[in-house]
Amino acid sequence: MTDNNNLTKRDFLKRTGTASVAAASTVFAAPYVRAQSDTITWRLQTYAGPALAEKVIKPSIDEFNRIADGEMKIELYNANQLVPHGELFRALQNGTVDAIQSDDDSINAPVDVSIFGAYFPFASRYYLDVPVLWNWYGIRELFEDAYAEIDNVTYLSTGAWDPCNFATNKPIRSLEDFKGLRLFMFPTVGQFMQRFGVTPVSIPWEDVQVALQTGSLDGVAWSGIAEDYNAGWADVTKYYLTNNVSGAWAGSYFVNSTSWEKVPEKLKRLYMMCIDASHYNRLQWYWWGEAYYRVHGEKLEMTSIPESEWRTVEDEAFKFWDEKAQEGPRNARAVEILKQYVDTMRKAGPPYRYESS
């Protein structure tokens, strides 16, 4: 037995070493690390090219991944990066991707109400019209009802993007100037503009700039002026028509139902909050950009069609609405809602609608 009053150096090291190991195991226990296999990983493809995606979705996905803190990660892919855009809905349905951000119209969503995605002619005049129509006038319920009939796809949300104006290499100052123009357009609005002599063209988003440079396209009616500058189209067109055929693009978020069911409730709520944050962020960016580039942009010359003549286009749109209302009861209800909305906004007067509109 060792005398406590006469510890050798060896005894001291033994005792203190044992105590130190015990203390270390208590105070400095290894932190919990989530196993990689526990992380939910999604693949999300957007309609947008790289530069545009930086504005319209990437900030919200980055924030989701940061807050999810390893519990879930969303990998973001740009337009056509995983699958061609026209096949995106089918890819979502079969699980090739877990989520998408796009309009219903250009992804060939197999629902009757898909025509009201993207740019339904003159359905909106300002960005706020879209969330109000969806969340306060009943369009959202029509979309939910339609997508409930589709296997393995869950519709989540619709928000507003930019208006549909015309950036071209030929000036447009009258309706006559539309005749013969080959324009990159969304399906439904392209179908409508055929009434004025336009030839709508559908090609991959990333091919548009080259097509404008080579003359295969005369212009684009795919966005407002903010995206014309963002996408580089302002570098290869000359004129910008200030009249628009729709005040805001209606874009939606969808998820694969099987993937969605595997996500814990708190992460579902986080994803929905990030979607709402993205909707809010875009309202600011587009409202800023559409005015800023008209005034300070130096690449495009502004042209306009007189309001009295442009009224012809708007009147024709209401005929187009009535034709689309004949395609089914949900479409009829959507058109009825749009008419009620227009009537309310006009009667409300400024700032909701002005006499010239």
Short mmCIF file of C-alpha atoms in Angstrom, two decimals:
data_model
loop_
_atom_site.label_atom_id
_atom_site.label_comp_id
_atom_site.label_asym_id
_atom_site.label_seq_id
_atom_site.Cartn_x
_atom_site.Cartn_y
_atom_site.Cartn_z
CA MET A 1 0.00 0.00 0.00
CA THR A 2 1.37 3.39 -0.89
CA ASP A 3 1.69 6.01 1.80
CA ASN A 4 -0.49 8.99 0.88
CA ASN A 5 2.08 11.29 2.42
CA ASN A 6 4.90 9.79 0.40
CA LEU A 7 3.58 9.47 -3.21
CA THR A 8 6.10 8.54 -5.79
CA LYS A 9 6.09 10.33 -9.12
CA ARG A 10 4.84 7.12 -10.73
CA ASP A 11 1.90 6.84 -8.31
CA PHE A 12 0.98 10.47 -8.87
CA LEU A 13 0.91 10.08 -12.65
CA LYS A 14 -1.19 6.93 -12.38
CA ARG A 15 -3.80 8.61 -10.20
CA THR A 16 -4.00 11.90 -12.05
CA GLY A 17 -3.95 10.15 -15.42
CA THR A 18 -6.91 7.96 -14.48
CA ALA A 19 -8.83 10.98 -13.21
CA SER A 20 -8.06 12.98 -16.32
CA VAL A 21 -9.34 10.24 -18.60
CA ALA A 22 -12.55 10.00 -16.58
CA ALA A 23 -13.02 13.74 -16.65
CA ALA A 24 -12.38 13.91 -20.35
CA SER A 25 -14.95 11.23 -21.05
CA THR A 26 -17.47 13.20 -19.01
CA VAL A 27 -16.83 16.77 -20.14
CA PHE A 28 -15.67 16.23 -23.70
CA ALA A 29 -17.96 13.49 -24.88
CA ALA A 30 -18.05 13.26 -28.68
CA PRO A 31 -20.92 15.33 -30.13
CA TYR A 32 -23.84 13.59 -31.84
CA VAL A 33 -23.35 13.50 -35.59
CA ARG A 34 -26.36 12.71 -37.78
CA ALA A 35 -25.64 9.72 -39.98
CA GLN A 36 -25.49 10.63 -43.65
CA SER A 37 -28.11 8.00 -44.44
CA ASP A 38 -30.59 9.86 -42.21
CA THR A 39 -30.52 12.98 -44.39
CA ILE A 40 -33.49 13.38 -46.73
CA THR A 41 -32.15 14.43 -50.12
CA TRP A 42 -34.34 15.93 -52.82
CA ARG A 43 -33.71 16.92 -56.41
CA LEU A 44 -35.60 20.04 -57.50
CA GLN A 45 -35.58 21.32 -61.08
CA THR A 46 -36.67 24.86 -61.88
CA TYR A 47 -37.90 26.33 -65.15
CA ALA A 48 -35.19 29.01 -64.91
CA GLY A 49 -31.71 29.14 -66.37
CA PRO A 50 -28.69 29.72 -64.09
CA ALA A 51 -28.72 33.53 -63.97
CA LEU A 52 -32.47 33.74 -63.42
CA ALA A 53 -32.50 30.92 -60.87
CA GLU A 54 -30.16 33.01 -58.73
CA LYS A 55 -33.01 35.51 -58.38
CA VAL A 56 -36.20 33.46 -58.37
CA ILE A 57 -35.44 30.36 -56.30
CA LYS A 58 -31.82 29.79 -55.16
CA PRO A 59 -31.92 32.14 -52.13
CA SER A 60 -34.94 30.32 -50.68
CA ILE A 61 -33.44 26.86 -51.27
CA ASP A 62 -30.14 27.95 -49.71
CA GLU A 63 -32.05 29.19 -46.68
CA PHE A 64 -34.03 25.94 -46.43
CA ASN A 65 -30.84 23.89 -46.48
CA ARG A 66 -29.22 26.11 -43.87
CA ILE A 67 -32.14 25.88 -41.44
CA ALA A 68 -32.75 22.17 -42.09
CA ASP A 69 -29.21 21.68 -40.73
CA GLY A 70 -28.52 18.24 -42.15
CA GLU A 71 -31.98 16.78 -41.63
CA MET A 72 -32.82 17.48 -45.26
CA LYS A 73 -31.01 18.82 -48.31
CA ILE A 74 -32.52 20.07 -51.57
CA GLU A 75 -30.26 19.90 -54.62
CA LEU A 76 -31.29 22.60 -57.11
CA TYR A 77 -31.07 22.02 -60.87
CA ASN A 78 -31.65 24.60 -63.59
CA ALA A 79 -33.91 24.36 -66.66
CA ASN A 80 -33.32 21.19 -68.70
CA GLN A 81 -30.37 20.21 -66.50
CA LEU A 82 -31.81 16.81 -65.51
CA VAL A 83 -34.74 16.37 -67.91
CA PRO A 84 -36.12 18.41 -70.83
CA HIS A 85 -38.55 21.03 -69.62
CA GLY A 86 -41.49 19.61 -71.55
CA GLU A 87 -41.00 16.27 -69.78
CA LEU A 88 -40.68 17.78 -66.32
CA PHE A 89 -44.13 16.90 -65.06
CA ARG A 90 -43.75 13.24 -66.01
CA ALA A 91 -40.30 13.20 -64.38
CA LEU A 92 -41.85 14.51 -61.18
CA GLN A 93 -44.62 11.94 -61.28
CA ASN A 94 -42.24 8.99 -61.69
CA GLY A 95 -39.79 10.26 -59.07
CA THR A 96 -36.88 11.24 -61.32
CA VAL A 97 -37.12 14.56 -59.51
CA ASP A 98 -38.73 15.20 -56.13
CA ALA A 99 -39.92 18.75 -56.70
CA ILE A 100 -40.30 21.33 -59.44
CA GLN A 101 -40.84 25.06 -59.79
CA SER A 102 -42.55 26.01 -63.03
CA ASP A 103 -45.77 27.11 -64.63
CA ASP A 104 -48.34 24.45 -65.48
CA ASP A 105 -48.63 25.48 -69.11
CA SER A 106 -45.10 24.84 -70.37
CA ILE A 107 -44.60 21.51 -68.56
CA ASN A 108 -47.69 20.02 -70.17
CA ALA A 109 -49.38 19.41 -66.83
CA PRO A 110 -52.26 16.99 -67.59
CA VAL A 111 -54.98 19.08 -65.95
CA ASP A 112 -57.64 21.28 -67.50
CA VAL A 113 -56.61 24.36 -65.49
CA SER A 114 -53.02 24.28 -66.76
CA ILE A 115 -53.90 27.05 -69.24
CA PHE A 116 -54.22 29.47 -66.31
CA GLY A 117 -50.58 28.92 -65.37
CA ALA A 118 -47.93 31.14 -66.94
CA TYR A 119 -49.64 33.90 -68.97
CA PHE A 120 -53.37 33.54 -69.45
CA PRO A 121 -54.07 36.65 -71.58
CA PHE A 122 -54.99 39.69 -69.47
CA ALA A 123 -55.83 37.59 -66.41
CA SER A 124 -53.68 39.97 -64.37
CA ARG A 125 -52.49 43.54 -64.65
CA TYR A 126 -50.21 43.73 -61.59
CA TYR A 127 -48.16 41.17 -59.64
CA LEU A 128 -50.48 41.24 -56.63
CA ASP A 129 -53.36 40.11 -58.82
CA VAL A 130 -51.96 36.56 -58.92
CA PRO A 131 -51.80 35.79 -55.17
CA VAL A 132 -55.12 37.57 -54.65
CA LEU A 133 -56.83 35.52 -57.37
CA TRP A 134 -55.38 32.29 -56.03
CA ASN A 135 -55.73 32.86 -52.29
CA TRP A 136 -58.79 35.10 -52.00
CA TYR A 137 -60.93 34.49 -55.08
CA GLY A 138 -60.80 30.70 -55.28
CA ILE A 139 -58.39 29.82 -58.08
CA ARG A 140 -56.24 27.86 -55.63
CA GLU A 141 -59.15 25.54 -54.80
CA LEU A 142 -59.65 24.81 -58.50
CA PHE A 143 -55.98 23.88 -58.84
CA GLU A 144 -56.05 21.68 -55.75
CA ASP A 145 -59.15 19.95 -57.05
CA ALA A 146 -57.56 19.34 -60.47
CA TYR A 147 -54.27 17.99 -59.15
CA ALA A 148 -56.05 15.72 -56.66
CA GLU A 149 -56.99 13.68 -59.72
CA ILE A 150 -53.33 13.16 -60.70
CA ASP A 151 -51.39 10.25 -59.26
CA ASN A 152 -48.24 10.93 -57.23
CA VAL A 153 -48.10 14.71 -57.70
CA THR A 154 -48.99 17.22 -54.98
CA TYR A 155 -49.65 20.86 -55.85
CA LEU A 156 -48.35 23.27 -53.20
CA SER A 157 -48.42 26.94 -54.15
CA THR A 158 -48.66 29.56 -56.91
CA GLY A 159 -47.06 32.99 -56.93
CA ALA A 160 -46.38 35.91 -59.28
CA TRP A 161 -43.43 36.62 -61.52
CA ASP A 162 -42.98 39.30 -64.21
CA PRO A 163 -45.34 40.56 -66.93
CA CYS A 164 -45.39 39.34 -70.54
CA ASN A 165 -43.94 42.03 -72.79
CA PHE A 166 -42.30 41.84 -76.22
CA ALA A 167 -38.56 42.28 -76.87
CA THR A 168 -37.90 42.19 -80.61
CA ASN A 169 -35.47 43.10 -83.36
CA LYS A 170 -38.20 44.95 -85.25
CA PRO A 171 -40.09 47.88 -83.71
CA ILE A 172 -43.74 47.28 -82.78
CA ARG A 173 -45.84 50.44 -82.86
CA SER A 174 -49.14 49.05 -84.15
CA LEU A 175 -50.98 45.72 -84.22
CA GLU A 176 -49.97 45.39 -87.87
CA ASP A 177 -46.33 45.04 -86.79
CA PHE A 178 -47.06 41.71 -85.06
CA LYS A 179 -47.77 39.96 -88.34
CA GLY A 180 -45.18 37.36 -89.26
CA LEU A 181 -43.08 37.72 -86.11
CA ARG A 182 -41.56 34.48 -84.79
CA LEU A 183 -41.54 34.81 -81.03
CA PHE A 184 -40.44 32.54 -78.20
CA MET A 185 -43.62 32.22 -76.11
CA PHE A 186 -45.53 30.12 -73.61
CA PRO A 187 -48.16 27.82 -75.15
CA THR A 188 -51.46 29.46 -74.18
CA VAL A 189 -50.45 33.08 -74.70
CA GLY A 190 -48.80 32.04 -77.95
CA GLN A 191 -52.05 30.46 -79.09
CA PHE A 192 -53.82 33.73 -78.31
CA MET A 193 -51.30 35.94 -80.11
CA GLN A 194 -51.68 33.89 -83.29
CA ARG A 195 -54.88 35.89 -83.76
CA PHE A 196 -52.67 38.90 -84.48
CA GLY A 197 -50.32 37.16 -86.90
CA VAL A 198 -47.63 36.01 -84.48
CA THR A 199 -45.94 32.64 -84.97
CA PRO A 200 -45.21 31.25 -81.48
CA VAL A 201 -42.02 29.18 -81.20
CA SER A 202 -41.11 26.72 -78.46
CA ILE A 203 -37.41 25.83 -78.06
CA PRO A 204 -35.18 25.06 -75.05
CA TRP A 205 -34.63 28.14 -72.91
CA GLU A 206 -30.84 27.98 -73.27
CA ASP A 207 -31.12 28.08 -77.10
CA VAL A 208 -33.08 31.33 -77.24
CA GLN A 209 -30.16 33.75 -77.29
CA VAL A 210 -28.46 32.00 -80.23
CA ALA A 211 -31.78 31.83 -82.09
CA LEU A 212 -32.16 35.59 -81.67
CA GLN A 213 -28.62 36.18 -82.91
CA THR A 214 -29.07 33.99 -86.00
CA GLY A 215 -32.50 35.38 -86.87
CA SER A 216 -34.35 32.12 -86.24
CA LEU A 217 -36.38 34.17 -83.76
CA ASP A 218 -37.57 37.74 -84.22
CA GLY A 219 -38.01 38.22 -80.50
CA VAL A 220 -39.32 36.94 -77.21
CA ALA A 221 -42.60 37.34 -75.35
CA TRP A 222 -41.57 35.23 -72.40
CA SER A 223 -40.95 37.83 -69.71
CA GLY A 224 -40.69 41.44 -68.71
CA ILE A 225 -37.68 43.67 -69.14
CA ALA A 226 -35.92 42.57 -65.94
CA GLU A 227 -35.53 39.06 -67.33
CA ASP A 228 -34.59 40.37 -70.77
CA TYR A 229 -31.55 41.94 -69.13
CA ASN A 230 -30.95 39.05 -66.73
CA ALA A 231 -31.06 36.39 -69.46
CA GLY A 232 -28.92 38.34 -71.92
CA TRP A 233 -31.77 38.78 -74.39
CA ALA A 234 -31.45 42.56 -74.19
CA ASP A 235 -28.00 42.09 -75.75
CA VAL A 236 -29.47 40.51 -78.89
CA THR A 237 -32.74 42.44 -79.34
CA LYS A 238 -33.31 46.12 -80.04
CA TYR A 239 -36.84 47.11 -79.03
CA TYR A 240 -39.13 46.64 -76.04
CA LEU A 241 -42.91 47.04 -76.32
CA THR A 242 -44.29 48.61 -73.15
CA ASN A 243 -47.77 47.13 -73.72
CA ASN A 244 -48.05 43.73 -72.10
CA VAL A 245 -50.45 40.88 -72.77
CA SER A 246 -50.49 39.81 -69.12
CA GLY A 247 -49.44 41.61 -65.98
CA ALA A 248 -47.76 38.71 -64.20
CA TRP A 249 -46.61 35.15 -64.80
CA ALA A 250 -48.28 32.58 -62.56
CA GLY A 251 -45.72 29.99 -61.49
CA SER A 252 -46.22 27.03 -59.17
CA TYR A 253 -44.44 24.60 -56.88
CA PHE A 254 -45.15 20.87 -57.07
CA VAL A 255 -43.73 17.84 -55.26
CA ASN A 256 -43.72 14.11 -55.83
CA SER A 257 -46.38 12.83 -53.41
CA THR A 258 -44.34 9.82 -52.26
CA SER A 259 -41.35 12.06 -51.51
CA TRP A 260 -43.57 14.57 -49.72
CA GLU A 261 -45.08 11.92 -47.46
CA LYS A 262 -41.61 10.99 -46.19
CA VAL A 263 -40.84 14.52 -45.01
CA PRO A 264 -41.47 15.32 -41.30
CA GLU A 265 -44.17 17.89 -40.62
CA LYS A 266 -41.76 20.56 -39.37
CA LEU A 267 -39.70 20.33 -42.58
CA LYS A 268 -42.87 20.53 -44.68
CA ARG A 269 -43.74 23.74 -42.85
CA LEU A 270 -40.21 25.04 -43.36
CA TYR A 271 -40.41 24.34 -47.09
CA MET A 272 -43.75 26.14 -47.38
CA MET A 273 -42.35 29.13 -45.49
CA CYS A 274 -39.37 29.26 -47.86
CA ILE A 275 -41.75 29.16 -50.83
CA ASP A 276 -43.68 32.10 -49.37
CA ALA A 277 -40.41 33.96 -48.77
CA SER A 278 -39.48 33.39 -52.40
CA HIS A 279 -42.87 34.71 -53.55
CA TYR A 280 -42.31 37.86 -51.48
CA ASN A 281 -38.74 38.35 -52.68
CA ARG A 282 -39.77 38.15 -56.33
CA LEU A 283 -42.50 40.75 -55.89
CA GLN A 284 -39.80 43.24 -54.88
CA TRP A 285 -37.24 42.25 -57.49
CA TYR A 286 -39.62 42.43 -60.42
CA TRP A 287 -41.34 45.62 -59.25
CA TRP A 288 -37.90 47.22 -59.01
CA GLY A 289 -36.52 45.79 -62.23
CA GLU A 290 -39.44 46.47 -64.55
CA ALA A 291 -39.27 50.20 -63.80
CA TYR A 292 -35.50 50.47 -63.39
CA TYR A 293 -34.57 49.00 -66.78
CA ARG A 294 -37.20 51.02 -68.64
CA VAL A 295 -35.67 54.20 -67.25
CA HIS A 296 -31.99 53.36 -66.79
CA GLY A 297 -31.44 50.45 -69.17
CA GLU A 298 -29.51 51.49 -72.27
CA LYS A 299 -29.86 48.41 -74.46
CA LEU A 300 -33.50 48.50 -75.60
CA GLU A 301 -35.51 51.27 -77.24
CA MET A 302 -39.02 51.59 -75.77
CA THR A 303 -41.97 51.46 -78.17
CA SER A 304 -45.72 51.57 -77.49
CA ILE A 305 -49.01 50.84 -79.19
CA PRO A 306 -51.66 53.50 -78.45
CA GLU A 307 -54.06 52.46 -75.69
CA SER A 308 -57.07 52.84 -77.98
CA GLU A 309 -55.58 50.31 -80.40
CA TRP A 310 -54.31 48.00 -77.62
CA ARG A 311 -57.85 47.81 -76.30
CA THR A 312 -58.59 45.64 -79.35
CA VAL A 313 -56.18 43.01 -77.98
CA GLU A 314 -57.78 43.10 -74.55
CA ASP A 315 -61.29 42.81 -75.98
CA GLU A 316 -60.17 39.81 -78.04
CA ALA A 317 -58.77 38.24 -74.87
CA PHE A 318 -62.21 38.24 -73.28
CA LYS A 319 -63.51 36.32 -76.30
CA PHE A 320 -60.62 33.90 -75.82
CA TRP A 321 -61.68 33.47 -72.16
CA ASP A 322 -65.18 32.49 -73.21
CA GLU A 323 -63.82 29.90 -75.62
CA LYS A 324 -61.64 28.36 -72.92
CA ALA A 325 -64.57 28.32 -70.50
CA GLN A 326 -66.22 25.80 -72.80
CA GLU A 327 -63.47 23.24 -72.13
CA GLY A 328 -64.85 22.08 -68.79
CA PRO A 329 -66.61 23.12 -65.57
CA ARG A 330 -63.40 24.04 -63.73
CA ASN A 331 -62.27 26.25 -66.58
CA ALA A 332 -65.73 27.83 -66.70
CA ARG A 333 -65.49 28.58 -62.99
CA ALA A 334 -61.99 30.05 -63.41
CA VAL A 335 -63.19 32.38 -66.16
CA GLU A 336 -66.17 33.37 -64.04
CA ILE A 337 -63.76 34.27 -61.22
CA LEU A 338 -61.56 36.30 -63.57
CA LYS A 339 -64.56 38.27 -64.80
CA GLN A 340 -65.71 38.96 -61.24
CA TYR A 341 -62.23 40.09 -60.35
CA VAL A 342 -61.87 42.44 -63.32
CA ASP A 343 -65.27 43.95 -62.57
CA THR A 344 -64.36 44.52 -58.92
CA MET A 345 -60.99 46.07 -59.73
CA ARG A 346 -62.47 48.44 -62.30
CA LYS A 347 -65.22 49.56 -59.95
CA ALA A 348 -62.65 50.04 -57.16
CA GLY A 349 -60.78 52.50 -59.39
CA PRO A 350 -57.27 53.84 -58.67
CA PRO A 351 -54.87 52.43 -57.63
CA TYR A 352 -56.47 49.07 -58.51
CA ARG A 353 -57.37 50.08 -62.05
CA TYR A 354 -57.14 53.35 -63.95
CA GLU A 355 -59.44 54.62 -66.67
CA SER A 356 -56.97 53.76 -69.43
CA SER A 357 -56.93 50.11 -68.28
#
